[in-house]
């Protein structure tokens, strides 16, 4: 099991990064907020979770152990796999997720695409007490501008279609977000688009 990767950031995309460690480039799927802390060419350590399936081995990267542990905890809920767990963490930062579960805030959880009212209620029931067992990360998470390799609109649309949203629906959501927030970076735009698509489900 790979618990962390430390090395030079070779590539930053909208949904993943590639980090070279020991001469090997590791692709790590990550949330926009994690990717926004990275700088190409810099050395970084990301904490990781490895999901092994019959046909794939996938690494997920996190800026802190709290996010990684919450990612694992979310998957203990029936019907929540790695992709949906990442979507939850993309829309809700760890503190917001903890608050939503503690306050039984179903509305906040249903902002995540793929989670309906029943699924949100199940998450509250199953995780409300367990979430307190995960230590809160000391210090504020890193924040910085996302690295824009291509225009924001194209990056966000590509990420949404990668999450199985229809192209037209993705484009409409992104255009709506950028009309209200023309200066939004990719991380902000993706989070807002995911929230909008969640409301329109």
Coordinates of N, CA and C in Angstrom, one line a residue:
X1 N 0.8 -1.2 0.0 CA 0.0 0.0 0.0 C 0.9 1.2 0.0
X2 N 0.6 2.2 -0.9 CA 1.4 3.4 -1.0 C 0.6 4.5 -0.1
X3 N 1.3 4.9 0.9 CA 0.6 5.9 1.9 C 0.9 7.3 1.5
X4 N 2.0 7.6 0.8 CA 2.3 9.0 0.5 C 3.3 9.0 -0.7
X5 N 3.4 10.1 -1.4 CA 4.3 10.2 -2.5 C 5.0 11.6 -2.4
X6 N 6.3 11.6 -2.4 CA 7.0 12.8 -2.4 C 8.0 13.0 -3.5
X7 N 7.9 14.1 -4.2 CA 8.8 14.3 -5.4 C 8.4 15.5 -6.1
X8 N 8.9 15.7 -7.4 CA 8.7 16.8 -8.2 C 7.4 16.7 -8.9
X9 N 6.7 17.9 -9.0 CA 5.4 17.9 -9.7 C 5.7 18.1 -11.2
X10 N 5.4 17.0 -12.0 CA 5.6 17.1 -13.4 C 4.5 17.7 -14.2
X11 N 3.3 17.4 -13.7 CA 2.1 17.8 -14.5 C 0.9 18.1 -13.5
X12 N 0.2 19.1 -13.9 CA -1.0 19.4 -13.1 C -2.2 19.6 -14.1
X13 N -3.2 18.7 -14.0 CA -4.4 18.7 -14.8 C -5.5 19.1 -13.9
X14 N -6.7 19.1 -14.5 CA -7.9 19.5 -13.7 C -8.3 18.5 -12.6
X15 N -8.0 17.2 -12.9 CA -8.5 16.2 -11.9 C -7.4 15.3 -11.4
X16 N -6.1 15.6 -11.8 CA -5.0 14.8 -11.4 C -3.7 15.5 -11.5
X17 N -2.7 15.0 -10.8 CA -1.3 15.5 -11.0 C -0.4 14.3 -11.2
X18 N 0.8 14.5 -11.8 CA 1.8 13.5 -11.9 C 3.0 14.0 -11.1
X19 N 3.4 13.1 -10.2 CA 4.6 13.4 -9.3 C 5.7 12.4 -9.6
X20 N 6.9 12.8 -9.8 CA 8.0 11.9 -10.0 C 8.7 11.6 -8.7
X21 N 8.8 10.4 -8.3 CA 9.4 10.0 -7.1 C 10.3 8.8 -7.4
X22 N 11.6 8.9 -7.2 CA 12.5 7.7 -7.4 C 12.5 7.3 -8.9
X23 N 12.4 8.3 -9.8 CA 12.4 8.0 -11.2 C 11.1 7.5 -11.8
X24 N 10.1 7.4 -11.0 CA 8.8 6.9 -11.5 C 7.8 8.0 -11.4
X25 N 7.0 8.2 -12.4 CA 5.9 9.2 -12.4 C 4.6 8.6 -11.9
X26 N 4.1 9.1 -10.8 CA 2.9 8.6 -10.2 C 1.7 9.5 -10.6
X27 N 0.7 9.0 -11.2 CA -0.5 9.8 -11.4 C -1.4 9.7 -10.2
X28 N -1.8 10.8 -9.7 CA -2.7 10.9 -8.5 C -3.9 11.7 -8.8
X29 N -5.1 11.1 -8.7 CA -6.3 11.8 -8.8 C -6.5 12.7 -7.6
X30 N -6.9 13.9 -7.8 CA -7.0 14.9 -6.6 C -8.1 15.9 -6.9
X31 N -8.6 16.5 -5.8 CA -9.6 17.5 -5.8 C -9.0 18.8 -6.3
X32 N -9.9 19.7 -6.8 CA -9.4 21.1 -7.2 C -8.6 21.8 -6.1
X33 N -9.1 21.7 -4.9 CA -8.5 22.4 -3.8 C -7.1 21.9 -3.5
X34 N -6.9 20.6 -3.7 CA -5.5 20.0 -3.5 C -4.6 20.4 -4.7
X35 N -5.2 20.3 -5.9 CA -4.4 20.7 -7.1 C -4.0 22.2 -7.0
X36 N -4.8 23.0 -6.4 CA -4.5 24.4 -6.4 C -3.3 24.8 -5.5
X37 N -2.9 23.8 -4.7 CA -1.7 24.0 -3.8 C -0.4 23.7 -4.5
X38 N -0.5 23.1 -5.7 CA 0.7 22.6 -6.3 C 1.3 23.6 -7.3
X39 N 2.6 23.5 -7.5 CA 3.3 24.3 -8.5 C 4.2 23.3 -9.3
X40 N 4.1 23.4 -10.6 CA 4.9 22.6 -11.5 C 6.3 22.8 -11.2
X41 N 7.1 21.8 -11.1 CA 8.5 21.9 -10.8 C 8.9 21.9 -9.4
X42 N 7.9 22.1 -8.5 CA 8.2 22.2 -7.1 C 8.2 20.8 -6.5
X43 N 8.8 20.6 -5.3 CA 8.8 19.3 -4.7 C 7.6 19.3 -3.7
X44 N 6.8 18.3 -3.6 CA 5.6 18.2 -2.8 C 5.5 16.8 -2.2
X45 N 4.8 16.7 -1.1 CA 4.4 15.4 -0.6 C 2.8 15.4 -0.5
X46 N 2.3 14.4 -1.1 CA 0.8 14.2 -1.0 C 0.6 12.8 -0.3
X47 N -0.4 12.9 0.6 CA -0.8 11.6 1.2 C -1.8 10.9 0.3
X48 N -1.7 9.6 0.2 CA -2.4 8.9 -0.8 C -3.3 7.7 -0.3
X49 N -4.3 7.4 -1.1 CA -5.1 6.2 -0.9 C -5.0 5.5 -2.2
X50 N -4.8 4.2 -2.1 CA -4.7 3.3 -3.3 C -5.9 2.4 -3.4
X51 N -6.6 2.5 -4.5 CA -7.8 1.7 -4.8 C -7.4 0.6 -5.8
X52 N -7.5 -0.7 -5.4 CA -7.1 -1.7 -6.3 C -8.4 -2.5 -6.8
X53 N -8.5 -2.6 -8.1 CA -9.6 -3.3 -8.6 C -9.1 -4.4 -9.6
X54 N -9.9 -5.2 -10.1 CA -9.4 -6.3 -11.0 C -8.8 -5.7 -12.2
X55 N -9.3 -4.6 -12.7 CA -8.8 -4.1 -14.0 C -8.0 -2.8 -13.8
X56 N -7.8 -2.3 -12.6 CA -7.1 -1.0 -12.4 C -6.5 -0.9 -11.0
X57 N -5.5 0.0 -10.9 CA -4.9 0.4 -9.6 C -4.8 1.9 -9.7
X58 N -5.6 2.6 -8.8 CA -5.7 4.0 -8.9 C -5.2 4.7 -7.6
X59 N -4.4 5.7 -7.7 CA -3.9 6.5 -6.6 C -4.7 7.8 -6.5
X60 N -5.1 8.1 -5.3 CA -5.8 9.4 -5.0 C -4.9 10.2 -4.0
X61 N -4.7 11.4 -4.4 CA -3.7 12.2 -3.6 C -4.5 13.3 -2.8
X62 N -3.9 13.6 -1.6 CA -4.6 14.6 -0.7 C -3.5 15.4 0.0
X63 N -3.8 16.7 0.2 CA -2.8 17.6 0.8 C -2.6 17.3 2.3
X64 N -3.6 16.6 3.0 CA -3.4 16.3 4.4 C -4.1 15.0 4.7
X65 N -3.7 14.5 5.9 CA -4.3 13.2 6.3 C -5.8 13.2 6.6
X66 N -6.2 14.4 7.0 CA -7.7 14.5 7.3 C -8.5 14.2 6.1
X67 N -8.2 14.8 5.0 CA -8.9 14.6 3.7 C -8.8 13.2 3.3
X68 N -7.6 12.6 3.4 CA -7.5 11.2 3.0 C -8.3 10.3 3.9
X69 N -8.4 10.5 5.2 CA -9.2 9.7 6.1 C -10.7 9.9 5.8
X70 N -11.1 11.1 5.5 CA -12.5 11.3 5.2 C -12.9 10.6 3.9
X71 N -12.0 10.6 2.9 CA -12.2 9.9 1.7 C -12.5 8.4 1.9
X72 N -11.7 7.8 2.8 CA -11.9 6.4 3.2 C -13.2 6.2 3.9
X73 N -13.5 7.1 4.8 CA -14.7 7.0 5.6 C -15.9 7.1 4.8
X74 N -15.9 8.0 3.8 CA -17.1 8.2 2.9 C -17.4 6.9 2.2
X75 N -16.4 6.2 1.8 CA -16.6 4.9 1.1 C -17.2 3.8 1.9
X76 N -17.3 4.0 3.2 CA -17.9 2.9 4.0 C -19.5 3.0 3.9
X77 N -20.0 4.1 3.3 CA -21.4 4.2 3.1 C -21.8 3.5 1.9
X78 N -22.9 2.7 2.0 CA -23.4 1.9 0.9 C -23.6 2.8 -0.3
X79 N -23.1 2.4 -1.5 CA -23.3 3.2 -2.7 C -22.3 4.3 -3.0
X80 N -21.4 4.5 -2.1 CA -20.4 5.6 -2.3 C -19.1 4.9 -2.6
X81 N -18.6 5.2 -3.9 CA -17.3 4.7 -4.3 C -16.3 5.8 -4.3
X82 N -15.1 5.5 -4.8 CA -14.0 6.5 -4.9 C -14.4 7.8 -5.6
X83 N -15.1 7.6 -6.8 CA -15.4 8.8 -7.6 C -16.4 9.7 -6.9
X84 N -17.4 9.1 -6.2 CA -18.4 9.9 -5.5 C -17.8 10.5 -4.3
X85 N -16.9 9.8 -3.6 CA -16.2 10.3 -2.4 C -15.4 11.6 -2.8
X86 N -14.7 11.5 -3.9 CA -13.9 12.6 -4.4 C -14.8 13.8 -4.7
X87 N -16.0 13.5 -5.3 CA -16.9 14.6 -5.6 C -17.4 15.3 -4.4
X88 N -17.6 14.5 -3.3 CA -18.0 15.1 -2.0 C -16.9 16.1 -1.5
X89 N -15.7 15.6 -1.6 CA -14.6 16.5 -1.1 C -14.3 17.6 -2.0
X90 N -14.7 17.5 -3.3 CA -14.5 18.7 -4.2 C -15.5 19.8 -3.9
X91 N -16.7 19.4 -3.5 CA -17.8 20.4 -3.2 C -17.7 20.9 -1.8
X92 N -17.4 20.0 -0.8 CA -17.3 20.3 0.6 C -15.9 20.1 1.2
X93 N -15.3 21.2 1.6 CA -14.0 21.1 2.3 C -14.2 20.2 3.6
X94 N -13.2 19.7 4.2 CA -13.4 18.8 5.4 C -14.2 19.5 6.5
X95 N -13.9 20.7 6.8 CA -14.6 21.4 7.8 C -16.1 21.5 7.5
X96 N -16.4 21.8 6.3 CA -17.8 21.9 5.8 C -18.5 20.6 5.9
X97 N -17.8 19.5 5.5 CA -18.4 18.2 5.5 C -18.7 17.7 6.9
X98 N -17.7 18.0 7.8 CA -17.9 17.7 9.3 C -19.2 18.4 9.8
X99 N -19.3 19.7 9.4 CA -20.4 20.5 9.9 C -21.8 20.0 9.4
X100 N -21.8 19.6 8.1 CA -23.0 19.1 7.4 C -23.4 17.8 8.1
X101 N -22.5 16.9 8.4 CA -22.9 15.7 9.0 C -23.3 15.9 10.5
X102 N -22.6 16.8 11.2 CA -23.0 17.0 12.6 C -24.3 17.6 12.8
X103 N -24.7 18.5 11.8 CA -25.9 19.2 11.9 C -27.0 18.6 11.1
X104 N -26.8 17.4 10.5 CA -27.7 16.7 9.7 C -28.2 17.5 8.5
X105 N -27.3 18.3 7.9 CA -27.6 19.2 6.9 C -27.7 18.4 5.5
X106 N -28.9 17.8 5.3 CA -29.1 17.1 4.1 C -28.9 17.9 2.8
X107 N -29.4 19.2 2.9 CA -29.4 20.1 1.8 C -27.9 20.3 1.3
X108 N -27.0 20.5 2.2 CA -25.6 20.7 1.9 C -25.0 19.5 1.1
X109 N -25.4 18.3 1.6 CA -24.8 17.1 1.0 C -25.4 16.8 -0.4
X110 N -26.7 17.2 -0.6 CA -27.3 16.9 -1.9 C -26.8 17.9 -2.9
X111 N -26.0 18.9 -2.6 CA -25.3 19.8 -3.5 C -24.3 19.0 -4.4
X112 N -23.9 17.8 -3.8 CA -22.9 17.0 -4.5 C -23.6 16.2 -5.6
X113 N -23.2 16.3 -6.9 CA -23.8 15.5 -8.0 C -23.7 14.0 -7.6
X114 N -24.8 13.4 -7.8 CA -24.8 11.9 -7.5 C -25.3 11.5 -6.2
X115 N -25.6 12.5 -5.3 CA -26.1 12.3 -4.0 C -27.5 12.9 -3.9
X116 N -28.5 12.0 -3.7 CA -29.9 12.5 -3.6 C -30.2 12.6 -2.1
X117 N -31.5 12.9 -1.8 CA -31.9 13.1 -0.4 C -31.7 11.8 0.4
X118 N -32.1 10.7 -0.2 CA -32.0 9.4 0.6 C -30.6 9.1 0.8
X119 N -29.7 9.3 -0.2 CA -28.3 9.0 0.0 C -27.7 9.9 1.1
X120 N -28.1 11.2 1.1 CA -27.6 12.2 2.0 C -28.0 11.8 3.4
X121 N -29.2 11.4 3.6 CA -29.8 11.0 4.9 C -29.0 9.7 5.4
X122 N -28.7 8.8 4.5 CA -27.9 7.6 4.9 C -26.5 8.0 5.4
X123 N -25.9 9.0 4.7 CA -24.6 9.4 5.1 C -24.6 10.0 6.4
X124 N -25.6 10.8 6.7 CA -25.7 11.5 8.0 C -25.8 10.4 9.1
X125 N -26.7 9.4 8.9 CA -27.0 8.4 9.9 C -25.7 7.6 10.2
X126 N -25.0 7.2 9.1 CA -23.9 6.3 9.2 C -22.6 7.0 9.6
X127 N -22.4 8.3 9.3 CA -21.1 9.0 9.6 C -21.2 10.0 10.6
X128 N -22.3 10.4 11.1 CA -22.4 11.5 12.1 C -21.5 11.3 13.3
X129 N -21.5 10.1 13.8 CA -20.6 9.8 15.0 C -19.2 9.4 14.6
X130 N -19.1 8.7 13.5 CA -17.7 8.2 13.0 C -16.8 9.4 12.7
X131 N -17.4 10.4 12.1 CA -16.5 11.5 11.6 C -15.7 12.2 12.7
X132 N -16.2 12.1 13.9 CA -15.5 12.7 15.0 C -14.3 11.9 15.4
X133 N -14.2 10.7 14.9 CA -13.0 9.9 15.3 C -11.8 10.2 14.4
X134 N -12.0 11.0 13.3 CA -10.9 11.4 12.5 C -10.3 12.7 13.0
X135 N -9.0 12.8 13.2 CA -8.4 14.0 13.8 C -8.5 15.1 12.8
X136 N -8.8 16.3 13.3 CA -8.8 17.5 12.5 C -7.4 17.9 12.2
X137 N -7.1 18.2 10.9 CA -5.8 18.6 10.5 C -5.4 19.9 11.1
X138 N -4.2 19.9 11.7 CA -3.6 21.1 12.3 C -3.2 22.1 11.2
X139 N -3.6 23.4 11.4 CA -3.2 24.4 10.5 C -4.1 24.5 9.3
X140 N -4.2 25.6 8.6 CA -5.1 25.8 7.5 C -4.6 25.1 6.3
X141 N -5.5 24.5 5.4 CA -5.0 23.9 4.2 C -4.4 25.0 3.3
X142 N -3.4 24.5 2.5 CA -2.8 25.5 1.6 C -3.8 26.0 0.5
X143 N -3.6 27.2 0.2 CA -4.5 27.8 -0.8 C -3.6 28.6 -1.8
X144 N -3.9 28.5 -3.0 CA -3.2 29.2 -4.1 C -3.9 29.0 -5.4
X145 N -3.6 29.8 -6.4 CA -4.3 29.7 -7.6 C -4.0 28.4 -8.3
X146 N -5.1 27.9 -8.9 CA -4.9 26.7 -9.7 C -4.0 27.0 -10.9
X147 N -3.3 26.0 -11.3 CA -2.4 26.2 -12.5 C -3.2 26.0 -13.8
X148 N -3.4 27.0 -14.5 CA -4.3 27.0 -15.7 C -3.4 26.6 -16.9
X149 N -3.5 25.4 -17.4 CA -2.8 25.0 -18.6 C -3.5 25.3 -19.8
X150 N -4.9 25.2 -19.7 CA -5.7 25.6 -20.8 C -6.8 26.6 -20.2
X151 N -7.6 27.3 -21.1 CA -8.6 28.2 -20.5 C -9.5 27.5 -19.5
X152 N -9.9 28.3 -18.5 CA -10.7 27.8 -17.4 C -11.9 27.0 -17.9
X153 N -12.7 27.6 -18.9 CA -13.9 26.9 -19.4 C -13.6 25.5 -19.9
X154 N -12.6 25.4 -20.8 CA -12.3 24.1 -21.4 C -11.9 23.1 -20.3
X155 N -11.1 23.5 -19.3 CA -10.7 22.6 -18.3 C -11.8 22.1 -17.5
X156 N -12.7 23.0 -17.1 CA -13.8 22.6 -16.2 C -14.8 21.7 -17.0
X157 N -15.1 22.1 -18.3 CA -16.0 21.2 -19.1 C -15.4 19.8 -19.2
X158 N -14.1 19.8 -19.5 CA -13.4 18.5 -19.6 C -13.6 17.6 -18.4
X159 N -13.4 18.3 -17.2 CA -13.5 17.6 -15.9 C -14.9 17.1 -15.7
X160 N -15.9 17.9 -16.0 CA -17.3 17.5 -15.8 C -17.7 16.3 -16.7
X161 N -17.2 16.4 -18.0 CA -17.6 15.2 -18.9 C -16.8 14.0 -18.4
X162 N -15.6 14.2 -17.8 CA -14.9 13.0 -17.2 C -15.7 12.4 -16.1
X163 N -16.5 13.2 -15.4 CA -17.3 12.7 -14.3 C -18.7 12.2 -14.8
X164 N -18.8 12.0 -16.1 CA -20.0 11.4 -16.8 C -21.2 12.4 -17.0
X165 N -20.9 13.7 -16.9 CA -22.0 14.7 -17.2 C -22.0 14.8 -18.7
X166 N -23.2 15.0 -19.3 CA -23.3 15.2 -20.8 C -22.6 16.5 -21.1
X167 N -22.0 16.6 -22.3 CA -21.3 17.7 -22.7 C -22.1 19.0 -22.7
X168 N -23.3 19.0 -23.2 CA -24.1 20.2 -23.3 C -24.5 20.7 -21.9
X169 N -24.8 19.8 -21.0 CA -25.2 20.1 -19.6 C -23.9 20.7 -18.9
X170 N -22.8 20.1 -19.2 CA -21.5 20.6 -18.6 C -21.2 22.1 -19.1
X171 N -21.4 22.3 -20.4 CA -21.1 23.6 -20.9 C -22.0 24.6 -20.4
X172 N -23.3 24.3 -20.3 CA -24.3 25.3 -19.8 C -24.0 25.6 -18.3
X173 N -23.6 24.7 -17.5 CA -23.3 24.9 -16.1 C -22.0 25.8 -16.0
X174 N -21.0 25.5 -16.8 CA -19.8 26.3 -16.7 C -20.0 27.7 -17.2
X175 N -20.8 27.9 -18.3 CA -21.0 29.2 -18.8 C -21.8 30.0 -17.8
X176 N -22.7 29.4 -17.1 CA -23.5 30.1 -16.1 C -22.6 30.6 -14.9
X177 N -21.7 29.7 -14.5 CA -20.8 30.0 -13.4 C -19.9 31.2 -13.8
X178 N -19.3 31.1 -15.0 CA -18.3 32.1 -15.4 C -19.0 33.4 -15.8
X179 N -20.3 33.4 -16.1 CA -21.0 34.6 -16.3 C -21.2 35.4 -15.0
X180 N -21.3 34.7 -13.9 CA -21.4 35.3 -12.6 C -20.1 35.6 -11.9
X181 N -19.1 34.7 -12.3 CA -17.7 34.9 -11.7 C -16.7 34.8 -12.8
X182 N -16.6 35.9 -13.6 CA -15.7 35.8 -14.7 C -14.2 35.7 -14.4
X183 N -13.9 36.0 -13.1 CA -12.5 35.9 -12.7 C -12.1 34.6 -12.0
X184 N -13.1 33.7 -11.9 CA -12.9 32.5 -11.2 C -11.8 31.6 -11.8
X185 N -11.0 31.0 -10.9 CA -10.0 30.1 -11.4 C -10.6 28.7 -11.6
X186 N -9.9 27.8 -12.0 CA -10.4 26.5 -12.4 C -11.0 25.8 -11.2
X187 N -10.4 25.8 -10.0 CA -10.9 25.1 -8.8 C -12.2 25.7 -8.4
X188 N -12.3 27.1 -8.4 CA -13.5 27.7 -8.0 C -14.6 27.4 -8.9
X189 N -14.3 27.5 -10.2 CA -15.3 27.3 -11.3 C -15.9 25.9 -11.2
X190 N -15.0 24.9 -11.0 CA -15.4 23.5 -11.0 C -16.3 23.2 -9.8
X191 N -15.9 23.8 -8.6 CA -16.7 23.6 -7.4 C -18.1 24.2 -7.6
X192 N -18.1 25.4 -8.2 CA -19.4 26.1 -8.4 C -20.3 25.3 -9.4
X193 N -19.6 24.8 -10.5 CA -20.4 24.1 -11.5 C -20.9 22.7 -10.9
X194 N -20.1 22.1 -10.1 CA -20.6 20.8 -9.5 C -21.8 21.1 -8.6
X195 N -21.7 22.2 -7.8 CA -22.8 22.6 -7.0 C -24.1 22.9 -7.8
X196 N -23.9 23.6 -8.9 CA -25.0 24.0 -9.7 C -25.7 22.7 -10.3
X197 N -24.9 21.8 -10.8 CA -25.4 20.6 -11.4 C -26.1 19.7 -10.4
X198 N -25.6 19.8 -9.1 CA -26.2 19.0 -8.0 C -27.6 19.6 -7.8
X199 N -27.8 20.9 -7.8 CA -29.1 21.5 -7.5 C -30.1 21.2 -8.7
X200 N -29.6 21.1 -9.9 CA -30.4 20.9 -11.0 C -30.7 19.5 -11.4
X201 N -30.3 18.5 -10.5 CA -30.5 17.1 -10.8 C -32.0 16.8 -10.7

